[in-house]
mmCIF file with all atom_site columns, C-alpha atoms in Angstrom:
data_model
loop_
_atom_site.group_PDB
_atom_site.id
_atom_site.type_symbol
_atom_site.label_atom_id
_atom_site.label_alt_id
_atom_site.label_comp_id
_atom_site.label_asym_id
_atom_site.label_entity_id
_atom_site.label_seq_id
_atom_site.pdbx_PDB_ins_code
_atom_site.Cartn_x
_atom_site.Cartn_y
_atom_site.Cartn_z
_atom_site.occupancy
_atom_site.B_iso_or_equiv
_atom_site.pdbx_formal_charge
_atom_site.auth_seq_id
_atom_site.auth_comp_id
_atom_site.auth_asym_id
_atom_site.auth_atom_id
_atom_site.pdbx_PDB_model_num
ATOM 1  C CA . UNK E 1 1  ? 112.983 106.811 50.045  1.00 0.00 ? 247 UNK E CA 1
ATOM 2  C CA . UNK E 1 2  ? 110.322 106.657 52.835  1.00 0.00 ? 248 UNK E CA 1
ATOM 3  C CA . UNK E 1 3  ? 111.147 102.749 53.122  1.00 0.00 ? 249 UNK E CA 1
ATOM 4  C CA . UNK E 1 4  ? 115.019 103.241 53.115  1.00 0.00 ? 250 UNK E CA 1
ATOM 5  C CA . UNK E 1 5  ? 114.380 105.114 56.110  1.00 0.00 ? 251 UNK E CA 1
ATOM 6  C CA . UNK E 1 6  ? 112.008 102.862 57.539  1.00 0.00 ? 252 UNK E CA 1
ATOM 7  C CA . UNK E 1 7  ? 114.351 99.942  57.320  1.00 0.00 ? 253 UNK E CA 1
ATOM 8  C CA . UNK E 1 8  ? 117.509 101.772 58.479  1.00 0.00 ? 254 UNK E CA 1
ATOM 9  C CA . UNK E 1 9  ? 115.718 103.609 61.476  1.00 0.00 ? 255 UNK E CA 1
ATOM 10 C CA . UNK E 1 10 ? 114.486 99.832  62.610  1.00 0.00 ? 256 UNK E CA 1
ATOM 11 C CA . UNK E 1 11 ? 117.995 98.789  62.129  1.00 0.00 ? 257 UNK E CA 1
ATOM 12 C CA . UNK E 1 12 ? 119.082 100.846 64.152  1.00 0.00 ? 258 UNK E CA 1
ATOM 13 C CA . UNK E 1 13 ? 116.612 100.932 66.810  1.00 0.00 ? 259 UNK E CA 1
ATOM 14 C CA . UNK E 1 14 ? 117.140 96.931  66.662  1.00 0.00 ? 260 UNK E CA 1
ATOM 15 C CA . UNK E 1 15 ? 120.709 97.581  67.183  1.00 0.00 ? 261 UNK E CA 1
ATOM 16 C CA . UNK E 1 16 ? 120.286 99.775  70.261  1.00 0.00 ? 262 UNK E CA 1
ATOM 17 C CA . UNK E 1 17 ? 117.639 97.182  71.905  1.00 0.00 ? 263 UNK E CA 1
ATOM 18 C CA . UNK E 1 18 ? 120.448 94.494  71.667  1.00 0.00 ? 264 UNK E CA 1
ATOM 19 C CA . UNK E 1 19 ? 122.850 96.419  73.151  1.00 0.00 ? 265 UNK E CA 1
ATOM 20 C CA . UNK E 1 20 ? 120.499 98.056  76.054  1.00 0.00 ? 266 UNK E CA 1
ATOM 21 C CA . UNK E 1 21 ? 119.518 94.050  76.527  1.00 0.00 ? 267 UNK E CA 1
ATOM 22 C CA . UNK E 1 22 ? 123.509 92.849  76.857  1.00 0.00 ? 268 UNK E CA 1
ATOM 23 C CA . UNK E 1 23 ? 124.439 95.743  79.504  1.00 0.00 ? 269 UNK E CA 1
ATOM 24 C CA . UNK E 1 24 ? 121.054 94.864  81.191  1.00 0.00 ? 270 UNK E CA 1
ATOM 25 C CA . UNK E 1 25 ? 122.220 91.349  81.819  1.00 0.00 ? 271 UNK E CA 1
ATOM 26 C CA . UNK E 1 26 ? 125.590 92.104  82.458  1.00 0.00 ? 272 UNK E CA 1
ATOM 27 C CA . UNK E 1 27 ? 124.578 94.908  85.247  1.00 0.00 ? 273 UNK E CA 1
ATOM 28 C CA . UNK E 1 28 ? 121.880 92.204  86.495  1.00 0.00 ? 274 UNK E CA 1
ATOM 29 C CA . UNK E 1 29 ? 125.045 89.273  86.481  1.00 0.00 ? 275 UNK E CA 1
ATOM 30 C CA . UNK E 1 30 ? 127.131 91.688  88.572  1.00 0.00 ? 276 UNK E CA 1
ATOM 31 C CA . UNK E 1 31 ? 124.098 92.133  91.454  1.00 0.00 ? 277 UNK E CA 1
ATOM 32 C CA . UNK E 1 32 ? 123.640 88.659  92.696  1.00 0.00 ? 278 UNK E CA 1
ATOM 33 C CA . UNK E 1 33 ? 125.427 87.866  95.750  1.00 0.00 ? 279 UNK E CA 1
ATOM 34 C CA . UNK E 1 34 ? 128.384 85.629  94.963  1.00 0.00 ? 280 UNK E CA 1
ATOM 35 C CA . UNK E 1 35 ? 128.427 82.190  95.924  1.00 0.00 ? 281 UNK E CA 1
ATOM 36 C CA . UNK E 1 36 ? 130.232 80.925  99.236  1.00 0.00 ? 282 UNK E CA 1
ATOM 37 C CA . UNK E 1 37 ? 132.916 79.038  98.519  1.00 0.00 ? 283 UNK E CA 1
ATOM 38 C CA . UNK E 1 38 ? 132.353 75.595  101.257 1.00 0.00 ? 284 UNK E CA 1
ATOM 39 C CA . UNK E 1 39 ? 133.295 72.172  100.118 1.00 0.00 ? 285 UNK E CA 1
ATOM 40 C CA . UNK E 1 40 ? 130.645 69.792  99.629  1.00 0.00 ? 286 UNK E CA 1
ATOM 41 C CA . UNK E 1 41 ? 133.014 67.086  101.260 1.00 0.00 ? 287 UNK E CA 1
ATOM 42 C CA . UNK E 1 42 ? 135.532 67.471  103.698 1.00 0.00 ? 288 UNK E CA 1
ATOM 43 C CA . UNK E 1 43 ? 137.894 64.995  104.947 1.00 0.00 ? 289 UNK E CA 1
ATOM 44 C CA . UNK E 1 44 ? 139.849 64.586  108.038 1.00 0.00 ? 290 UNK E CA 1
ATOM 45 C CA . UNK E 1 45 ? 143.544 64.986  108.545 1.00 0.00 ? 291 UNK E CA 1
ATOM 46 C CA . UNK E 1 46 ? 144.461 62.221  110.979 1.00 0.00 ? 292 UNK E CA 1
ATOM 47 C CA . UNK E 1 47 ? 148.489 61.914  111.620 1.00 0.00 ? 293 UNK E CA 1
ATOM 48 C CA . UNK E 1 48 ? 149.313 58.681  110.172 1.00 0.00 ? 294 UNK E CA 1
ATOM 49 C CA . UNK E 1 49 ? 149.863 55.826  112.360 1.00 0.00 ? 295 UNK E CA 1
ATOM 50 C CA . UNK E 1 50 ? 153.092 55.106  113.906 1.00 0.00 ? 296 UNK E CA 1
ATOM 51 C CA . UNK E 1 51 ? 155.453 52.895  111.967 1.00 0.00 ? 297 UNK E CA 1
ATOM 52 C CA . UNK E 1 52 ? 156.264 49.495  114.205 1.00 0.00 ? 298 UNK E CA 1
ATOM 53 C CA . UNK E 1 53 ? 159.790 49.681  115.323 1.00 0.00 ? 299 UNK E CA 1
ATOM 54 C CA . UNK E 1 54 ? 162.219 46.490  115.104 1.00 0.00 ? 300 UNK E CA 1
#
């Protein structure tokens, strides 16, 4: 009996460090300052050129 409670009490302590571990990284995700959003490349919008008229 004393090692059915030693395995289920470190299954369940297991269980508890995984979750404590995934809202830990979530909460830590959700801190860092989101990324500005700038093009690498930008290109210019010239007017086209005028058309030659007959």
């Amino acid at each position: 009996m004393h090692r059915l409670l030693a395995a289920g009490s470190t299954v369940i302590l297991a269980a508890a460090l995984a979750v404590g571990a995934a809202f830990g990284i979530v909460a830590a995700l959700h801190t860092t300052p989101d990324q500005p959003n700038t093009p690498l490349v930008s290109f210019r919008n010239d007017p086209p050129p005028p058309t030659a008229q007959p």
